[in-house]
Amino acid sequence: MSNYRSRSSLWEMIFRKLFPKRKSLSRSTGSETSWCGVEPSMIDEHQDGFYKYSQEILEQERREEMRLRSSNSTSASYASALMGPTDKPPLPFTVSSPDWNTFSSFIKTLEGIEDESSREFLSSVLLVWSRVYSVSKVVVMAFMHYGVELDNTPDSILAHIKRAEELIASNSISDLIDIAESLYYALYARLIMEIAAANLCASFTLEFRRLAPKSGSFILPEPGQLCKILYICKRTLDEPNVCINLNKELVTEHQKNYIRRSAERIHDGAFILDDLIGYRAHAFSIINDQSSEFCQSWNREGVLYEMPPKDVLALQSEKYLCFTPKHAVQQVAPALNLPFIEPHTIPKDVWDREIILDNRQATLAKLEGKTVGELRRKDGRRRLIDLVRERKCICRSVCICAHECTLDVERRCPCSERMLSLMVAKRRNSVGPLPFGPRCSALAKSTFQSIASVRPDVDDLELSVEIDRAIILLCEEIRKQRSAAAMTSGTII
């Protein structure tokens, strides 16, 4: 009987040690006394083999727990080890992935932790964050060239871009996820609205636009070409490594808010009544005709587009008739001090000899059916950056200036300023003299003008290549800025 009481009391001790919160598995002291008829024995009385074996197991578990806590493991990795496999979000991160919720306990655990596991998750988020930010800078710069109104409400594209630039040095995964998704949806919704507006404007032809490229200054793409550019930007946001689970309700909400704000501005007197070229009457007729190609494309089920009232849409689309950049571009993209070389600083005999060689090269290009820029890229006689500093053309054959620069080889290439700004940015290993936001705006201006300079008669693949170059350049600028911030703070990124 005493042996039975000893084993019973031993089980009571084991359950209390292993399951301290499960009181249903343990008996109360009072019930034990009435059931056994005696007080439970003390722990020191147990000297049988089962008790010793149990004590050894408990002691071994305590030593293992102490070893884990005193090892080099961080609190994040220790907490991660306690979580089940489903608690960790799968890599890579994508916008609106349900597993990457900012309220996730695992995401919160990674805050402020710098180990290999957390850096892997941070890199995945930064990859998408950088891509969304880069696309937004190019798209916003395109809008500004045409004078598209961009309000600065708390949920607008500009507000989210500003916040993203404030977080450029942040390692907070939850903050980066939040701004990446907020900027993504504000950009995505507005992008669809402007593609539709440019598409409507493309149905109207301005005859005097055809004379504009002969002026030699930068000319904005026609609405049809701009549609292609904006659509490729949207396609970049649709890539599966950026977003898989698109929240269509959120896109619709953004579009409705934009329409509401636009309608309020019109009702406040922002709608210009003059219609000197007849575009507005043309737009109204297209919108009212449900059989028109525009309505068939945009006003149908399955298209993620909220059709604005006709006066809002007409005013919105009318902006794409312009063919020279608006002054707002100069305000957000400051002029850069570029290292051009003026002809009067070069010895006359050297300059004259170079002019002779340039004319020979241009003649060869004409005979071979090529452009002088293509031959200069393959020649290797001089560095390309030195040619650009002298405002000589090195543009590819797809550029709208390439043919004219080949016919008149002594002509100052109209693309030299944006070409030199891009080349200087690529060659720079550290951050530039401007703050991060304005610096990226200046790069976005140059990259958009490179995209806009692609001839409209070439394959759309050339546009995609230029847009990819723009995104890569801006992503590289982000990397430089974060590296500089990390070196300053001593943080490993």
Tab-separated table of C-alpha atoms in Angstrom:
chain	number	residue	atom	x	y	z
A	1	MET	CA	0.000	0.000	0.000
A	2	SER	CA	2.859	2.386	0.796
A	3	ASN	CA	4.410	1.641	-2.589
A	4	TYR	CA	1.110	2.522	-4.283
A	5	ARG	CA	0.902	5.794	-2.359
A	6	SER	CA	4.456	6.700	-3.355
A	7	ARG	CA	3.793	6.193	-7.071
A	8	SER	CA	0.541	8.170	-6.865
A	9	SER	CA	2.245	11.108	-5.229
A	10	LEU	CA	5.084	10.894	-7.767
A	11	TRP	CA	2.650	11.247	-10.688
A	12	GLU	CA	1.142	14.253	-8.932
A	13	MET	CA	4.576	15.867	-8.771
A	14	ILE	CA	5.363	15.103	-12.427
A	15	PHE	CA	2.082	16.547	-13.674
A	16	ARG	CA	2.592	19.684	-11.642
A	17	LYS	CA	6.066	20.109	-13.101
A	18	LEU	CA	5.150	19.478	-16.724
A	19	PHE	CA	1.612	20.913	-16.871
A	20	PRO	CA	1.373	23.587	-14.179
A	21	LYS	CA	-1.717	25.238	-15.778
A	22	ARG	CA	-3.751	22.054	-16.284
A	23	LYS	CA	-5.283	21.798	-12.799
A	24	SER	CA	-7.828	19.259	-13.987
A	25	LEU	CA	-5.055	16.673	-14.182
A	26	SER	CA	-4.037	17.129	-10.546
A	27	ARG	CA	-5.959	16.255	-7.401
A	28	SER	CA	-6.468	18.699	-4.584
A	29	THR	CA	-4.742	18.069	-1.281
A	30	GLY	CA	-8.044	17.669	0.496
A	31	SER	CA	-9.341	14.995	-1.860
A	32	GLU	CA	-6.054	13.134	-1.617
A	33	THR	CA	-6.283	13.012	2.139
A	34	SER	CA	-9.826	11.692	2.195
A	35	TRP	CA	-9.116	9.175	-0.564
A	36	CYS	CA	-5.840	7.796	0.794
A	37	GLY	CA	-6.642	8.334	4.428
A	38	VAL	CA	-3.171	9.839	5.096
A	39	GLU	CA	-1.265	12.997	4.212
A	40	PRO	CA	0.702	12.757	0.930
A	41	SER	CA	4.326	11.839	1.445
A	42	MET	CA	7.120	14.371	0.896
A	43	ILE	CA	9.369	14.245	-2.165
A	44	ASP	CA	12.431	13.204	-0.160
A	45	GLU	CA	10.796	9.893	0.729
A	46	HIS	CA	10.900	8.603	-2.863
A	47	GLN	CA	13.986	6.543	-3.546
A	48	ASP	CA	12.625	4.014	-6.104
A	49	GLY	CA	14.041	3.704	-9.663
A	50	PHE	CA	11.070	5.328	-11.397
A	51	TYR	CA	11.489	8.503	-9.361
A	52	LYS	CA	15.227	8.713	-10.068
A	53	TYR	CA	14.633	8.174	-13.769
A	54	SER	CA	11.988	10.940	-13.841
A	55	GLN	CA	14.268	13.329	-12.016
A	56	GLU	CA	17.057	12.698	-14.528
A	57	ILE	CA	14.700	13.509	-17.430
A	58	LEU	CA	13.542	16.754	-15.820
A	59	GLU	CA	17.117	17.764	-15.030
A	60	GLN	CA	18.213	17.036	-18.603
A	61	GLU	CA	15.377	19.194	-19.984
A	62	ARG	CA	16.343	22.067	-17.682
A	63	ARG	CA	19.974	21.880	-18.837
A	64	GLU	CA	18.898	21.859	-22.508
A	65	GLU	CA	16.691	24.902	-21.980
A	66	MET	CA	19.532	26.784	-20.280
A	67	ARG	CA	21.895	25.837	-23.126
A	68	LEU	CA	19.518	27.249	-25.739
A	69	ARG	CA	19.045	30.497	-23.892
A	70	SER	CA	22.769	30.985	-23.285
A	71	SER	CA	23.773	30.181	-26.876
A	72	ASN	CA	24.397	32.715	-29.674
A	73	SER	CA	20.775	32.489	-30.835
A	74	THR	CA	18.915	35.795	-30.897
A	75	SER	CA	15.508	36.347	-29.374
A	76	ALA	CA	14.067	36.354	-32.877
A	77	SER	CA	15.573	33.020	-33.840
A	78	TYR	CA	14.543	31.511	-30.488
A	79	ALA	CA	10.969	32.742	-30.957
A	80	SER	CA	11.088	31.574	-34.547
A	81	ALA	CA	12.090	28.093	-33.437
A	82	LEU	CA	9.061	27.890	-31.172
A	83	MET	CA	6.714	28.776	-34.016
A	84	GLY	CA	5.218	26.236	-36.327
A	85	PRO	CA	6.213	26.111	-39.996
A	86	THR	CA	2.994	27.877	-41.006
A	87	ASP	CA	3.789	30.952	-38.865
A	88	LYS	CA	6.619	32.059	-41.159
A	89	PRO	CA	5.532	33.845	-44.369
A	90	PRO	CA	6.863	32.178	-47.513
A	91	LEU	CA	9.555	33.948	-49.507
A	92	PRO	CA	9.535	36.050	-51.608
A	93	PHE	CA	7.379	38.903	-50.351
A	94	THR	CA	4.657	40.171	-52.693
A	95	VAL	CA	2.117	42.960	-52.299
A	96	SER	CA	-1.098	41.913	-50.513
A	97	SER	CA	0.215	38.461	-49.690
A	98	PRO	CA	-1.992	37.262	-46.788
A	99	ASP	CA	1.035	35.621	-45.157
A	100	TRP	CA	2.872	38.969	-44.998
A	101	ASN	CA	0.359	40.834	-42.863
A	102	THR	CA	2.012	43.652	-40.916
A	103	PHE	CA	0.094	42.545	-37.811
A	104	SER	CA	1.667	39.079	-38.010
A	105	SER	CA	3.409	38.028	-34.808
A	106	PHE	CA	6.382	36.780	-36.812
A	107	ILE	CA	6.820	40.113	-38.654
A	108	LYS	CA	6.680	41.921	-35.317
A	109	THR	CA	9.294	39.540	-33.925
A	110	LEU	CA	11.760	40.576	-36.650
A	111	GLU	CA	11.635	44.277	-35.720
A	112	GLY	CA	15.025	45.522	-34.582
A	113	ILE	CA	16.690	42.130	-35.026
A	114	GLU	CA	19.788	41.784	-37.205
A	115	ASP	CA	20.544	38.174	-37.993
A	116	GLU	CA	20.737	36.151	-41.183
A	117	SER	CA	17.082	35.128	-41.097
A	118	SER	CA	15.721	38.654	-40.595
A	119	ARG	CA	18.029	40.070	-43.307
A	120	GLU	CA	16.652	37.521	-45.750
A	121	PHE	CA	13.107	38.702	-45.091
A	122	LEU	CA	14.182	42.358	-45.215
A	123	SER	CA	15.896	41.869	-48.585
A	124	SER	CA	12.765	40.287	-50.017
A	125	VAL	CA	10.622	43.237	-48.896
A	126	LEU	CA	13.166	45.787	-50.138
A	127	LEU	CA	13.193	44.186	-53.579
A	128	VAL	CA	9.478	44.882	-54.059
A	129	TRP	CA	9.606	48.209	-52.216
A	130	SER	CA	12.382	49.478	-54.507
A	131	ARG	CA	10.576	48.351	-57.637
A	132	VAL	CA	7.270	49.979	-56.665
A	133	TYR	CA	9.024	53.217	-55.683
A	134	SER	CA	11.031	53.324	-58.926
A	135	VAL	CA	7.967	52.785	-61.115
A	136	SER	CA	6.078	55.449	-59.169
A	137	LYS	CA	8.825	58.043	-59.755
A	138	VAL	CA	8.837	57.420	-63.512
A	139	VAL	CA	5.027	57.453	-63.769
A	140	VAL	CA	4.641	60.604	-61.665
A	141	MET	CA	7.294	62.338	-63.759
A	142	ALA	CA	5.362	61.382	-66.896
A	143	PHE	CA	2.196	62.870	-65.393
A	144	MET	CA	4.008	66.088	-64.485
A	145	HIS	CA	5.351	66.520	-68.015
A	146	TYR	CA	1.749	66.649	-69.239
A	147	GLY	CA	0.446	68.804	-66.396
A	148	VAL	CA	-1.679	66.074	-64.819
A	149	GLU	CA	-2.949	67.227	-61.430
A	150	LEU	CA	-1.549	65.253	-58.505
A	151	ASP	CA	-3.172	66.229	-55.227
A	152	ASN	CA	-1.318	65.889	-51.963
A	153	THR	CA	-4.005	64.276	-49.818
A	154	PRO	CA	-2.829	61.810	-47.125
A	155	ASP	CA	-3.606	58.828	-49.379
A	156	SER	CA	-2.275	60.277	-52.648
A	157	ILE	CA	0.678	59.060	-54.698
A	158	LEU	CA	2.801	62.079	-53.750
A	159	ALA	CA	2.132	61.585	-50.029
A	160	HIS	CA	3.124	57.919	-50.188
A	161	ILE	CA	6.245	58.719	-52.241
A	162	LYS	CA	7.285	61.292	-49.648
A	163	ARG	CA	6.828	58.774	-46.840
A	164	ALA	CA	8.780	56.155	-48.791
A	165	GLU	CA	11.659	58.614	-49.156
A	166	GLU	CA	11.567	59.274	-45.415
A	167	LEU	CA	11.926	55.520	-44.820
A	168	ILE	CA	14.826	55.070	-47.241
A	169	ALA	CA	17.220	54.068	-44.436
A	170	SER	CA	14.675	52.117	-42.383
A	171	ASN	CA	15.079	48.426	-41.581
A	172	SER	CA	11.577	48.097	-40.168
A	173	ILE	CA	9.979	45.311	-42.182
A	174	SER	CA	6.445	46.220	-41.117
A	175	ASP	CA	6.921	49.900	-42.079
A	176	LEU	CA	8.409	48.989	-45.465
A	177	ILE	CA	5.577	46.547	-46.181
A	178	ASP	CA	2.995	49.152	-45.215
A	179	ILE	CA	4.369	51.894	-47.478
A	180	ALA	CA	5.058	49.485	-50.361
A	181	GLU	CA	1.436	48.332	-50.380
A	182	SER	CA	-0.016	51.818	-49.828
A	183	LEU	CA	2.060	53.310	-52.653
A	184	TYR	CA	1.322	50.329	-54.891
A	185	TYR	CA	-2.457	50.725	-54.738
A	186	ALA	CA	-2.449	54.525	-54.998
A	187	LEU	CA	-0.210	54.233	-58.067
A	188	TYR	CA	-2.001	51.273	-59.634
A	189	ALA	CA	-5.457	52.846	-59.390
A	190	ARG	CA	-4.342	56.197	-60.806
A	191	LEU	CA	-2.327	54.513	-63.543
A	192	ILE	CA	-5.426	52.776	-64.898
A	193	MET	CA	-7.359	56.062	-64.832
A	194	GLU	CA	-4.660	57.879	-66.803
A	195	ILE	CA	-4.212	55.070	-69.338
A	196	ALA	CA	-7.917	55.355	-70.125
A	197	ALA	CA	-7.680	59.160	-70.366
A	198	ALA	CA	-4.697	58.994	-72.722
A	199	ASN	CA	-6.508	56.352	-74.762
A	200	LEU	CA	-9.480	58.694	-75.206
A	201	CYS	CA	-7.173	61.564	-76.167
A	202	ALA	CA	-5.447	59.349	-78.749
A	203	SER	CA	-8.665	59.284	-80.781
A	204	PHE	CA	-8.241	63.013	-81.496
A	205	THR	CA	-5.584	64.119	-83.989
A	206	LEU	CA	-3.695	67.414	-83.890
A	207	GLU	CA	-2.185	68.085	-87.299
A	208	PHE	CA	0.401	70.607	-86.098
A	209	ARG	CA	2.032	68.030	-83.796
A	210	ARG	CA	3.752	66.572	-86.855
A	211	LEU	CA	5.770	69.780	-87.288
A	212	ALA	CA	6.965	69.868	-83.690
A	213	PRO	CA	9.944	67.402	-83.821
A	214	LYS	CA	11.726	69.601	-86.375
A	215	SER	CA	12.243	72.260	-83.706
A	216	GLY	CA	15.043	70.203	-82.105
A	217	SER	CA	13.699	70.572	-78.536
A	218	PHE	CA	12.275	67.747	-76.452
A	219	ILE	CA	8.785	66.808	-77.612
A	220	LEU	CA	6.351	64.775	-75.531
A	221	PRO	CA	5.068	61.519	-77.014
A	222	GLU	CA	1.657	61.544	-78.622
A	223	PRO	CA	-1.189	60.092	-76.515
A	224	GLY	CA	-1.112	56.740	-78.303
A	225	GLN	CA	2.594	56.306	-77.560
A	226	LEU	CA	2.082	57.430	-73.972
A	227	CYS	CA	-0.605	54.751	-73.581
A	228	LYS	CA	2.006	52.137	-74.432
A	229	ILE	CA	4.477	53.593	-71.925
A	230	LEU	CA	1.953	53.687	-69.090
A	231	TYR	CA	0.664	50.226	-69.939
A	232	ILE	CA	4.172	48.758	-69.734
A	233	CYS	CA	4.569	50.416	-66.314
A	234	LYS	CA	1.294	48.820	-65.222
A	235	ARG	CA	2.470	45.479	-66.567
A	236	THR	CA	5.571	45.822	-64.391
A	237	LEU	CA	3.334	46.218	-61.331
A	238	ASP	CA	1.335	43.165	-62.434
A	239	GLU	CA	4.393	40.890	-62.463
A	240	PRO	CA	4.040	37.898	-60.101
A	241	ASN	CA	7.209	38.828	-58.221
A	242	VAL	CA	5.553	42.153	-57.304
A	243	CYS	CA	1.884	41.307	-56.688
A	244	ILE	CA	-0.132	38.096	-56.983
A	245	ASN	CA	-3.217	38.771	-54.864
A	246	LEU	CA	-4.496	42.095	-56.199
A	247	ASN	CA	-7.060	43.736	-53.925
A	248	LYS	CA	-9.560	44.918	-56.547
A	249	GLU	CA	-11.850	46.518	-53.971
A	250	LEU	CA	-9.012	48.747	-52.796
A	251	VAL	CA	-8.222	49.774	-56.380
A	252	THR	CA	-11.875	50.687	-56.950
A	253	GLU	CA	-11.955	52.684	-53.718
A	254	HIS	CA	-8.905	54.723	-54.794
A	255	GLN	CA	-10.471	55.426	-58.185
A	256	LYS	CA	-13.787	56.548	-56.676
A	257	ASN	CA	-11.985	58.901	-54.301
A	258	TYR	CA	-10.042	60.399	-57.206
A	259	ILE	CA	-13.240	60.910	-59.242
A	260	ARG	CA	-14.925	62.556	-56.257
A	261	ARG	CA	-12.048	64.999	-55.735
A	262	SER	CA	-11.892	65.793	-59.465
A	263	ALA	CA	-15.629	66.461	-59.588
A	264	GLU	CA	-15.336	68.795	-56.594
A	265	ARG	CA	-12.604	70.808	-58.341
A	266	ILE	CA	-14.758	71.150	-61.468
A	267	HIS	CA	-17.752	72.301	-59.456
A	268	ASP	CA	-15.511	74.867	-57.738
A	269	GLY	CA	-14.869	76.496	-61.125
A	270	ALA	CA	-11.762	74.668	-62.337
A	271	PHE	CA	-13.461	73.590	-65.573
A	272	ILE	CA	-12.420	75.840	-68.506
A	273	LEU	CA	-15.323	76.519	-70.825
A	274	ASP	CA	-13.304	77.428	-73.934
A	275	ASP	CA	-12.996	74.609	-76.455
A	276	LEU	CA	-10.997	76.298	-79.192
A	277	ILE	CA	-9.763	73.179	-80.963
A	278	GLY	CA	-12.962	71.187	-80.535
A	279	TYR	CA	-11.477	68.407	-78.407
A	280	ARG	CA	-14.079	68.537	-75.673
A	281	ALA	CA	-16.971	68.154	-78.094
A	282	HIS	CA	-15.128	65.223	-79.658
A	283	ALA	CA	-14.584	63.610	-76.231
A	284	PHE	CA	-18.260	64.006	-75.279
A	285	SER	CA	-19.367	62.342	-78.510
A	286	ILE	CA	-17.034	59.377	-77.890
A	287	ILE	CA	-18.146	58.972	-74.269
A	288	ASN	CA	-21.854	59.195	-75.134
A	289	ASP	CA	-21.536	56.616	-77.912
A	290	GLN	CA	-21.663	53.232	-76.175
A	291	SER	CA	-20.669	51.548	-79.440
A	292	SER	CA	-17.420	53.553	-79.692
A	293	GLU	CA	-14.149	51.703	-79.380
A	294	PHE	CA	-13.345	53.588	-76.175
A	295	CYS	CA	-16.591	52.608	-74.424
A	296	GLN	CA	-16.335	49.037	-75.687
A	297	SER	CA	-12.854	48.787	-74.173
A	298	TRP	CA	-13.349	50.585	-70.863
A	299	ASN	CA	-17.043	50.615	-69.977
A	300	ARG	CA	-17.607	46.891	-69.700
A	301	GLU	CA	-17.713	44.212	-67.056
A	302	GLY	CA	-14.407	42.757	-65.963
A	303	VAL	CA	-12.368	45.933	-66.510
A	304	LEU	CA	-10.939	47.399	-63.303
A	305	TYR	CA	-11.909	50.954	-64.212
A	306	GLU	CA	-14.424	53.372	-62.726
A	307	MET	CA	-15.802	55.538	-65.542
A	308	PRO	CA	-15.821	59.199	-64.405
A	309	PRO	CA	-18.544	61.669	-65.392
A	310	LYS	CA	-17.995	62.906	-68.929
A	311	ASP	CA	-16.892	66.411	-67.908
A	312	VAL	CA	-14.305	64.952	-65.514
A	313	LEU	CA	-13.019	62.524	-68.125
A	314	ALA	CA	-12.890	65.181	-70.849
A	315	LEU	CA	-10.854	67.539	-68.672
A	316	GLN	CA	-8.656	64.695	-67.471
A	317	SER	CA	-7.879	63.460	-70.987
A	318	GLU	CA	-7.485	66.929	-72.521
A	319	LYS	CA	-4.148	67.384	-70.760
A	320	TYR	CA	-2.530	64.807	-73.035
A	321	LEU	CA	-2.893	67.107	-76.052
A	322	CYS	CA	0.192	69.094	-75.030
A	323	PHE	CA	3.541	68.381	-76.673
A	324	THR	CA	5.974	70.473	-74.597
A	325	PRO	CA	6.804	69.764	-70.923
A	326	LYS	CA	5.046	71.795	-68.249
A	327	HIS	CA	7.007	74.091	-65.926
A	328	ALA	CA	6.143	71.953	-62.894
A	329	VAL	CA	8.826	69.493	-64.028
A	330	GLN	CA	11.576	72.039	-63.365
A	331	GLN	CA	10.258	72.643	-59.858
A	332	VAL	CA	10.431	68.999	-58.750
A	333	ALA	CA	13.507	68.009	-60.786
A	334	PRO	CA	16.267	70.557	-60.102
A	335	ALA	CA	18.790	71.344	-62.827
A	336	LEU	CA	22.078	69.496	-62.436
A	337	ASN	CA	25.541	70.971	-62.822
A	338	LEU	CA	26.755	68.665	-65.583
A	339	PRO	CA	30.405	68.511	-66.760
A	340	PHE	CA	29.919	69.600	-70.378
A	341	ILE	CA	32.933	70.574	-72.491
A	342	GLU	CA	32.460	73.724	-74.567
A	343	PRO	CA	34.136	73.891	-78.011
A	344	HIS	CA	36.060	77.091	-77.204
A	345	THR	CA	37.933	75.265	-74.416
A	346	ILE	CA	39.391	72.758	-76.916
A	347	PRO	CA	42.402	73.691	-79.103
A	348	LYS	CA	41.201	74.636	-82.596
A	349	ASP	CA	43.385	72.125	-84.444
A	350	VAL	CA	42.114	69.286	-82.219
A	351	TRP	CA	38.492	70.329	-82.675
A	352	ASP	CA	38.866	70.652	-86.475
A	353	ARG	CA	40.456	67.209	-86.711
A	354	GLU	CA	37.580	65.703	-84.702
A	355	ILE	CA	35.014	67.370	-86.978
A	356	ILE	CA	36.673	65.759	-90.018
A	357	LEU	CA	36.591	62.346	-88.356
A	358	ASP	CA	32.951	62.876	-87.359
A	359	ASN	CA	31.961	63.645	-90.943
A	360	ARG	CA	33.760	60.541	-92.188
A	361	GLN	CA	31.960	58.452	-89.582
A	362	ALA	CA	28.581	59.958	-90.496
A	363	THR	CA	29.198	59.248	-94.183
A	364	LEU	CA	30.045	55.632	-93.372
A	365	ALA	CA	26.876	55.363	-91.283
A	366	LYS	CA	24.756	56.600	-94.201
A	367	LEU	CA	26.388	54.106	-96.575
A	368	GLU	CA	25.746	51.230	-94.172
A	369	GLY	CA	22.198	52.345	-93.371
A	370	LYS	CA	23.081	52.971	-89.734
A	371	THR	CA	23.219	55.975	-87.423
A	372	VAL	CA	26.328	57.810	-86.301
A	373	GLY	CA	25.477	57.028	-82.676
A	374	GLU	CA	25.547	53.285	-83.367
A	375	LEU	CA	28.970	53.500	-85.033
A	376	ARG	CA	30.367	55.579	-82.175
A	377	ARG	CA	29.189	52.966	-79.675
A	378	LYS	CA	31.001	50.220	-81.595
A	379	ASP	CA	34.063	52.238	-82.603
A	380	GLY	CA	35.733	52.505	-79.210
A	381	ARG	CA	38.098	55.251	-80.374
A	382	ARG	CA	36.797	57.624	-77.724
A	383	ARG	CA	34.945	57.179	-74.463
A	384	LEU	CA	31.206	57.629	-74.847
A	385	ILE	CA	31.019	59.992	-71.889
A	386	ASP	CA	33.593	62.298	-73.529
A	387	LEU	CA	31.488	62.436	-76.690
A	388	VAL	CA	28.376	63.278	-74.686
A	389	ARG	CA	30.248	65.999	-72.800
A	390	GLU	CA	30.901	67.601	-76.204
A	391	ARG	CA	27.167	67.202	-76.999
A	392	LYS	CA	27.830	64.687	-79.757
A	393	CYS	CA	25.192	62.052	-80.487
A	394	ILE	CA	25.690	58.515	-79.212
A	395	CYS	CA	21.990	57.605	-79.331
A	396	ARG	CA	20.792	54.230	-80.555
A	397	SER	CA	18.932	53.972	-83.831
A	398	VAL	CA	15.565	53.776	-82.011
A	399	CYS	CA	15.953	57.360	-80.725
A	400	ILE	CA	13.957	60.058	-82.516
A	401	CYS	CA	17.109	62.209	-82.856
A	402	ALA	CA	19.380	59.538	-84.366
A	403	HIS	CA	18.511	60.176	-88.030
A	404	GLU	CA	18.783	63.968	-87.787
A	405	CYS	CA	22.109	63.766	-85.925
A	406	THR	CA	23.470	61.484	-88.650
A	407	LEU	CA	22.430	63.882	-91.427
A	408	ASP	CA	23.920	66.854	-89.541
A	409	VAL	CA	26.836	65.447	-87.582
A	410	GLU	CA	27.886	68.862	-86.231
A	411	ARG	CA	24.452	69.343	-84.682
A	412	ARG	CA	24.236	69.499	-80.889
A	413	CYS	CA	22.419	66.339	-79.843
A	414	PRO	CA	19.173	67.311	-78.028
A	415	CYS	CA	19.529	64.192	-75.856
A	416	SER	CA	22.989	65.081	-74.527
A	417	GLU	CA	21.777	66.617	-71.247
A	418	ARG	CA	19.689	63.651	-70.130
A	419	MET	CA	22.295	61.210	-71.482
A	420	LEU	CA	25.072	62.855	-69.472
A	421	SER	CA	22.996	63.009	-66.286
A	422	LEU	CA	22.307	59.267	-66.546
A	423	MET	CA	25.940	58.424	-67.290
A	424	VAL	CA	27.173	60.492	-64.341
A	425	ALA	CA	24.689	58.726	-62.049
A	426	LYS	CA	25.820	55.295	-63.241
A	427	ARG	CA	29.505	56.098	-62.752
A	428	ARG	CA	28.983	57.543	-59.274
A	429	ASN	CA	29.733	55.013	-56.524
A	430	SER	CA	28.211	57.018	-53.685
A	431	VAL	CA	25.227	59.299	-53.160
A	432	GLY	CA	25.055	62.546	-55.109
A	433	PRO	CA	25.072	66.122	-53.798
A	434	LEU	CA	21.267	66.398	-53.798
A	435	PRO	CA	18.992	64.853	-51.142
A	436	PHE	CA	17.560	61.461	-52.021
A	437	GLY	CA	14.089	62.622	-53.137
A	438	PRO	CA	15.154	65.436	-55.503
A	439	ARG	CA	18.014	63.293	-56.790
A	440	CYS	CA	15.616	60.521	-57.776
A	441	SER	CA	13.259	63.102	-59.306
A	442	ALA	CA	16.098	64.382	-61.501
A	443	LEU	CA	16.906	60.806	-62.540
A	444	ALA	CA	13.222	60.082	-63.172
A	445	LYS	CA	13.049	63.121	-65.449
A	446	SER	CA	16.036	61.925	-67.483
A	447	THR	CA	14.795	58.341	-67.650
A	448	PHE	CA	11.289	59.373	-68.726
A	449	GLN	CA	12.737	61.547	-71.465
A	450	SER	CA	14.814	58.568	-72.606
A	451	ILE	CA	11.652	56.455	-72.735
A	452	ALA	CA	9.771	59.249	-74.514
A	453	SER	CA	12.543	59.539	-77.118
A	454	VAL	CA	11.943	56.028	-78.468
A	455	ARG	CA	10.515	56.272	-81.975
A	456	PRO	CA	6.808	55.331	-82.093
A	457	ASP	CA	7.316	53.129	-85.165
A	458	VAL	CA	9.702	50.657	-83.484
A	459	ASP	CA	8.711	47.482	-81.668
A	460	ASP	CA	7.188	47.875	-78.200
A	461	LEU	CA	10.038	45.751	-76.871
A	462	GLU	CA	12.302	48.802	-77.170
A	463	LEU	CA	9.997	50.703	-74.826
A	464	SER	CA	10.111	47.825	-72.346
A	465	VAL	CA	13.916	47.835	-72.453
A	466	GLU	CA	14.083	51.568	-71.733
A	467	ILE	CA	11.604	51.286	-68.860
A	468	ASP	CA	13.597	48.388	-67.383
A	469	ARG	CA	16.760	50.512	-67.598
A	470	ALA	CA	14.982	53.316	-65.747
A	471	ILE	CA	13.811	51.003	-62.960
A	472	ILE	CA	17.252	49.423	-62.587
A	473	LEU	CA	18.931	52.833	-62.356
A	474	LEU	CA	16.542	54.067	-59.664
A	475	CYS	CA	16.836	50.792	-57.724
A	476	GLU	CA	20.608	51.206	-57.820
A	477	GLU	CA	20.229	54.732	-56.430
A	478	ILE	CA	18.186	53.281	-53.571
A	479	ARG	CA	20.942	50.759	-52.878
A	480	LYS	CA	23.586	53.510	-52.789
A	481	GLN	CA	21.506	55.604	-50.397
A	482	ARG	CA	20.860	52.698	-48.032
A	483	SER	CA	24.523	51.678	-48.118
A	484	ALA	CA	25.596	55.220	-47.249
A	485	ALA	CA	23.074	55.351	-44.407
A	486	ALA	CA	24.242	51.970	-43.122
A	487	MET	CA	27.885	53.073	-43.112
A	488	THR	CA	26.953	56.220	-41.212
A	489	SER	CA	24.933	54.382	-38.574
A	490	GLY	CA	27.093	51.259	-38.493
A	491	THR	CA	24.109	49.068	-39.333
A	492	ILE	CA	24.448	46.006	-41.547
A	493	ILE	CA	21.928	45.960	-44.396
